[in-house]
PDB file of C-alpha atoms in Angstrom:
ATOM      1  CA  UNK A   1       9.215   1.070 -12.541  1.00 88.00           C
ATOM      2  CA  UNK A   2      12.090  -0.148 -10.276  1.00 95.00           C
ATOM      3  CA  UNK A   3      11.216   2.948  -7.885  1.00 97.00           C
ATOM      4  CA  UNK A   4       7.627   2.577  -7.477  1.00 97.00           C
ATOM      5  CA  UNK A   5       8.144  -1.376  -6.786  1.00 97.00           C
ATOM      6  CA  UNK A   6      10.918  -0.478  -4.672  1.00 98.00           C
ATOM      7  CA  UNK A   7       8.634   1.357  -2.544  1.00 97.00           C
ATOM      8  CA  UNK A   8       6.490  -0.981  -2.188  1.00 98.00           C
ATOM      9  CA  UNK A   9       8.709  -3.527  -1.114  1.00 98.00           C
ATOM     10  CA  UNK A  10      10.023  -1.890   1.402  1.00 98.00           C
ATOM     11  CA  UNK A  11       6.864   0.283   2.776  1.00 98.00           C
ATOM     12  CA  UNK A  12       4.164  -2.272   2.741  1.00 98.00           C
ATOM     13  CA  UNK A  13       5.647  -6.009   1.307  1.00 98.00           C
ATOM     14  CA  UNK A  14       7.932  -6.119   4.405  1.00 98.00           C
ATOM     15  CA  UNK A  15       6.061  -6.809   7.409  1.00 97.00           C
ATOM     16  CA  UNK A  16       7.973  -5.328   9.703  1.00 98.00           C
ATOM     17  CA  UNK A  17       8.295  -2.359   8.263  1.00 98.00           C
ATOM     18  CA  UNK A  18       4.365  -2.361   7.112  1.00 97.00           C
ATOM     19  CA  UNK A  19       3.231  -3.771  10.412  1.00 96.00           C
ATOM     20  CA  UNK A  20       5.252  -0.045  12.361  1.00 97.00           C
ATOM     21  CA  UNK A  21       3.273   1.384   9.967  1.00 96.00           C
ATOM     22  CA  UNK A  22       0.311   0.134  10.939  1.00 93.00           C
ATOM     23  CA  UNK A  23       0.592   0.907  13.842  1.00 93.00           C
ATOM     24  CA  UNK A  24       1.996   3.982  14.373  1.00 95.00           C
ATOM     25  CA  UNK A  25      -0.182   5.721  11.121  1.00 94.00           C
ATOM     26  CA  UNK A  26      -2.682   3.557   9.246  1.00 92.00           C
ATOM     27  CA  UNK A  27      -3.445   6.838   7.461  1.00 93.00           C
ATOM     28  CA  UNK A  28       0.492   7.078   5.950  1.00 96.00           C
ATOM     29  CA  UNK A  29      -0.654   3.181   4.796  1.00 96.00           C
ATOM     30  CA  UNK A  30      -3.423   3.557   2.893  1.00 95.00           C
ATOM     31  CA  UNK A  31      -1.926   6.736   1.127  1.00 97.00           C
ATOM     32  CA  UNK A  32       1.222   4.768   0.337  1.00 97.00           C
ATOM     33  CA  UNK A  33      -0.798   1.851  -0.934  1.00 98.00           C
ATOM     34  CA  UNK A  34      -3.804   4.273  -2.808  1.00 97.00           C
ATOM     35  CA  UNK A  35      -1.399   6.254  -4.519  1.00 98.00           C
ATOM     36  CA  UNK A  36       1.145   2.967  -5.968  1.00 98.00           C
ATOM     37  CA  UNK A  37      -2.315   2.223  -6.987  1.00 98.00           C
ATOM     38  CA  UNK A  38      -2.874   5.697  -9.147  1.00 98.00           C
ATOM     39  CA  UNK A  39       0.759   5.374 -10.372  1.00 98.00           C
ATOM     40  CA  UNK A  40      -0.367   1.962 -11.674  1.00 98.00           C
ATOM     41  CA  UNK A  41      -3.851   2.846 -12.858  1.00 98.00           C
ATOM     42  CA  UNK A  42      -2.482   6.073 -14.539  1.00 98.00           C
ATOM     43  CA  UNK A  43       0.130   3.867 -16.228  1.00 97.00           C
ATOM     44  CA  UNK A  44       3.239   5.315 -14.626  1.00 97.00           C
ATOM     45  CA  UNK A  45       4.050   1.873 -13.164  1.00 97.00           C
ATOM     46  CA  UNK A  46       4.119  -1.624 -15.221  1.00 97.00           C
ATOM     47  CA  UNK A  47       3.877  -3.437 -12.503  1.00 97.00           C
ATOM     48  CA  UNK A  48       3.160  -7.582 -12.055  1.00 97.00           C
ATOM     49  CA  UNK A  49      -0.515  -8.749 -11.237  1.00 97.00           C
ATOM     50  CA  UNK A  50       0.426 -10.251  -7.915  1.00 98.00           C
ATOM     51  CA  UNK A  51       2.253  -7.234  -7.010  1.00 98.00           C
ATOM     52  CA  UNK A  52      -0.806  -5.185  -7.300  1.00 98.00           C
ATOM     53  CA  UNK A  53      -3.213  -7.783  -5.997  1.00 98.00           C
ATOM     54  CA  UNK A  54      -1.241  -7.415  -2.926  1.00 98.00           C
ATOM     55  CA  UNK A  55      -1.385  -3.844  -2.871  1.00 98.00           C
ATOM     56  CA  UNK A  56      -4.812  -4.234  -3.453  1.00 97.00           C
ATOM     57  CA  UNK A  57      -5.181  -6.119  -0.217  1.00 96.00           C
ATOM     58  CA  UNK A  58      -3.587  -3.569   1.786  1.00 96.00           C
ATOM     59  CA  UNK A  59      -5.268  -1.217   0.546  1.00 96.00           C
ATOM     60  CA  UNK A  60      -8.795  -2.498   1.392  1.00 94.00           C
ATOM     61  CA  UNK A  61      -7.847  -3.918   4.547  1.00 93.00           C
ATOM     62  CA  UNK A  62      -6.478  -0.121   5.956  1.00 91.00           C
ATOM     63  CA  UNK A  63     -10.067   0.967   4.543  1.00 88.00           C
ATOM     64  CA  UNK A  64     -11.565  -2.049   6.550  1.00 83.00           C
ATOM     65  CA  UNK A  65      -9.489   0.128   9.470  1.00 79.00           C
ATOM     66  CA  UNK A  66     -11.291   3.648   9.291  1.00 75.00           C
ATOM     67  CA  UNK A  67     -14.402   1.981   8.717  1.00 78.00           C
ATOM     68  CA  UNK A  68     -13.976   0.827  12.577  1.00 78.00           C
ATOM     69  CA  UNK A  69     -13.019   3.712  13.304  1.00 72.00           C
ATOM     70  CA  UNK A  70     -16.626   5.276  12.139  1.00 64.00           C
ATOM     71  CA  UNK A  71     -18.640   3.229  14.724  1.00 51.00           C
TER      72      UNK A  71
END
């Protein structure tokens, strides 16, 4: 558990280090956040219901980015 939350911390709770990210690959963030998703969903990860409410955010909102793109 402490690896997968660990990753998320750093990759996509820190804004700094989400916000380079971002920028630099939205696709690397919304893999990142889709697949702590799967590890939670496939019940590799016991993770907190704010913790993956967050995720959960990210995740839609980098969707919310190709969609843009589509136009």
């Amino acid at each position: 558990d402490w690896e997968y939350q660990a990753a998320a911390e750093h990759f996509l709770f820190n804004d700094e280090n989400r916000e380079w990210i971002e920028e630099n690959n939205p696709y690397a963030l919304h893999s990142i956040a889709g697949r702590l998703l799967e590890a939670y969903e496939r019940g590799f990860w016991q993770a907190h219901d704010e913790t993956i409410q967050r995720l959960q955010e990210i995740y839609l909102k980098s969707e919310a980015f190709f969609e843009r793109m589509e136009i």
